[in-house]
Amino acid sequence: MLSDMNIELSIEFFPPQTAEGLAKLKNERAKLATLKPDFFSVTYGAGGSTRVRTFDIVKEIAAEGFDAVPHLSCIGSTRAGIREILGEFRATGIRRIVALRGDLPSGMAEAGELRYANELVEFIRTETGDAFQIIVAAYPEWHPQAKSPEADLRNFARKAKAGANASITQYFYNADAYFHFVDKARSAGVEIPIIPGIMPITSFYKLARFSDACGADIPRWMRRQFEGYGDDVESICAFGLETVTRLCERLLQGGAPGLHFYSMNQAPLILEIQRRLGL
Ligand code: FAD
C-alpha cells in the first residue's frame, strides 16, 4: 500500500508578478500545506530576474513554519553575486537549495563566471561547506542541449560528485524513461536520490508548447487523446488527472523515493492526485 510507504513530498511555486498573484499563491499554499510536504520550493528567474521576489516568498514560507527552498541559477552571474545570495540564505536559516545552471535570458550574451550547474554546486560547497543540502536537476529524457545521453549522464554524475545531495527530474509522462535513467545513473555510480518531477495537466495546448521548449515528451497516445477532446476542458482535466495519478502510482510502486510537484501555483489537481493515491 502506498500509504504505508515513506514518501518524500515537495511542491514548487513560481514568484508571481502582481499583488493579486501573490495573494492567490498564499491561498493555494495554505491548501497544499494540509499535505504536510517536506518542503516548498520557489523558482528563480533567468539571470536573477526574480531574485527579490523569490527570496520574499521563501521568507514568507519559512515564517509560516515550512522548510522553504529557493532555486538558484548561476548563468549570467558572478561568483561575488552568488556569494552574496548564499550569505542572505544563511542569515535567513535556509537549509536547502535547488542549484541550477538556468538558461540565458534573451538578449544576454555573457554566460557569467559559472558555466554549468556542477560548477555552482562546487562553488556552494567551497564557500559554505555543509551548510546547505543541495538539490540538482536531472533529465530522464535528456536535457535538450545535451550532446548525447551519455554526455548528459556524465554531466549529471559531475553534479553529484561536486556535492549534490539529491536530484529532482524534469517532468515526463513515460515512467520507463525514469526507470531507465535511474538504472543508468546507478550504473554510473551516482547514488543520490532521484525524485521524479510531476507536472499535473490543466491545459494540453500550453503543456505541449512548454514541453517542446524544455525537451519533455508527451507520448503520442496521450497527445492524440488530448487533441480528440478539442476545447472540452472537463475531459482534458479528467484524462490528465487519471494519467498523472497512474504515472505517480507506477513510479512509487517501482521504487521512486518521492514526488516533486510542479504546482504552477495551483492546488486542486495536486490535492486530488494525492487523494486518489491515498496519501
Ligand atoms: P546543467 O546541469 O549545467 O546542464 C545544462 C546542459 O549542459 C546539459 O545539456 C548538460 O549535459 C550540459 N553540461 C552540464 N555540465 C557540463 C559540463 N561541465 N561541460 C559540458 N556540458 C555540460 N530554470 C530556471 O530558470 N529557474 C528555476 O528555478 C528552475 N528550476 C528547475 C527545477 C528543476 C527540478 C528542473 C529539472 C529544471 C529547472 N529549471 C529552472 C530549468 C533549468 O534551468 C534548465 O533546464 C537549464 O537549461 C539547465 O539547468 P541545469 O541546472 O540542469 O544545467
XYZ file of N, CA, C and O and ligand atoms in Angstrom, residues 12 43-44 46 71 100-103 116-118 137 139 143 145-146 152 155 158-159 168-170 262, ligand 1:
153
model
N 6.504 22.842 -5.829
C 7.236 24.006 -6.375
C 6.274 25.129 -6.792
O 5.232 24.874 -7.379
N 10.915 28.976 -7.619
C 11.830 29.086 -8.765
C 12.512 30.461 -8.797
O 12.076 31.413 -8.138
N 13.549 30.514 -9.620
C 14.415 31.686 -9.715
C 14.493 32.067 -11.191
O 14.849 31.229 -12.028
N 15.456 33.573 -14.885
C 16.699 33.601 -15.650
C 17.504 34.864 -15.363
O 16.955 35.969 -15.314
N 15.278 28.177 -5.374
C 16.090 27.734 -6.510
C 17.114 28.842 -6.741
O 16.858 30.006 -6.450
N 21.006 25.310 -9.966
C 20.825 25.102 -11.410
C 21.765 25.971 -12.233
O 22.230 27.010 -11.755
N 21.953 25.557 -13.481
C 22.622 26.461 -14.409
C 21.646 27.551 -14.845
O 21.968 28.713 -14.877
N 20.405 27.144 -15.207
C 19.436 28.092 -15.757
C 19.671 28.277 -17.245
O 20.526 27.604 -17.848
N 18.903 29.166 -17.835
C 19.036 29.445 -19.272
C 19.305 30.925 -19.444
O 18.756 31.747 -18.715
N 28.199 25.958 -15.670
C 27.306 24.799 -15.555
C 26.956 24.566 -14.091
O 27.675 25.004 -13.189
N 25.871 23.792 -13.910
C 25.388 23.583 -12.537
C 26.433 22.898 -11.658
O 26.515 23.174 -10.455
N 27.259 22.008 -12.234
C 28.268 21.332 -11.389
C 29.257 22.349 -10.815
O 29.742 22.206 -9.690
N 19.127 19.319 -10.835
C 18.148 18.865 -11.828
C 18.646 17.597 -12.532
O 19.852 17.407 -12.719
N 17.464 14.749 -15.884
C 16.666 14.735 -17.115
C 16.497 13.315 -17.662
O 17.312 12.847 -18.470
N 18.598 16.319 -21.357
C 18.492 17.764 -21.496
C 18.536 18.113 -22.988
O 19.317 17.523 -23.743
N 19.882 20.356 -24.704
C 21.159 20.772 -25.311
C 22.244 19.707 -25.176
O 23.379 19.932 -25.607
N 21.916 18.567 -24.596
C 22.964 17.559 -24.362
C 23.473 16.997 -25.685
O 22.684 16.756 -26.603
N 25.181 13.623 -21.238
C 24.287 14.210 -20.238
C 24.402 13.456 -18.904
O 24.400 14.064 -17.836
N 27.460 14.450 -17.186
C 27.303 15.776 -16.568
C 26.445 15.706 -15.313
O 26.673 16.433 -14.348
N 28.648 14.505 -12.655
C 29.546 15.586 -12.182
C 28.901 16.380 -11.056
O 29.558 16.811 -10.116
N 27.582 16.592 -11.173
C 26.886 17.392 -10.154
C 26.865 16.629 -8.823
O 27.022 17.217 -7.757
N 16.057 16.312 -8.569
C 14.643 16.316 -8.972
C 14.638 16.315 -10.492
O 15.416 17.045 -11.120
N 13.770 15.519 -11.081
C 13.805 15.425 -12.544
C 12.930 16.478 -13.210
O 11.983 17.001 -12.622
N 13.246 16.741 -14.449
C 12.322 17.418 -15.357
C 11.080 16.539 -15.417
O 11.176 15.325 -15.220
N 5.275 20.159 -9.769
C 5.326 21.495 -10.379
C 3.902 22.032 -10.275
O 3.039 21.637 -11.061
P 23.400 21.705 -16.244
O 23.300 20.573 -15.280
O 24.540 22.636 -16.106
O 23.224 21.153 -17.687
C 22.902 22.008 -18.776
C 23.412 21.397 -20.083
O 24.832 21.482 -20.150
C 23.083 19.904 -20.265
O 22.866 19.676 -21.621
C 24.355 19.191 -19.795
O 24.520 17.921 -20.389
C 25.433 20.177 -20.218
N 26.556 20.210 -19.261
C 26.481 20.176 -17.900
N 27.691 20.265 -17.326
C 28.574 20.345 -18.343
C 29.994 20.465 -18.396
N 30.705 20.543 -17.248
N 30.565 20.533 -19.624
C 29.815 20.482 -20.755
N 28.477 20.364 -20.772
C 27.862 20.315 -19.579
N 15.208 27.158 -14.626
C 15.170 28.418 -14.119
O 15.496 29.379 -14.825
N 14.760 28.648 -12.831
C 14.397 27.646 -11.990
O 14.046 27.897 -10.839
C 14.435 26.307 -12.496
N 14.112 25.250 -11.711
C 14.242 23.963 -12.194
C 13.975 22.905 -11.347
C 14.099 21.579 -11.803
C 13.813 20.451 -10.849
C 14.452 21.342 -13.160
C 14.552 19.933 -13.682
C 14.718 22.406 -14.012
C 14.625 23.734 -13.548
N 14.927 24.833 -14.367
C 14.857 26.110 -13.853
C 15.323 24.640 -15.762
C 16.855 24.606 -15.934
O 17.424 25.820 -15.533
C 17.161 24.349 -17.411
O 16.761 23.054 -17.763
C 18.605 24.632 -17.828
O 18.661 24.574 -19.257
C 19.633 23.609 -17.319
O 19.904 23.749 -15.991
P 20.730 22.592 -15.236
O 20.971 23.039 -13.870
O 20.078 21.290 -15.454
O 22.081 22.668 -16.070
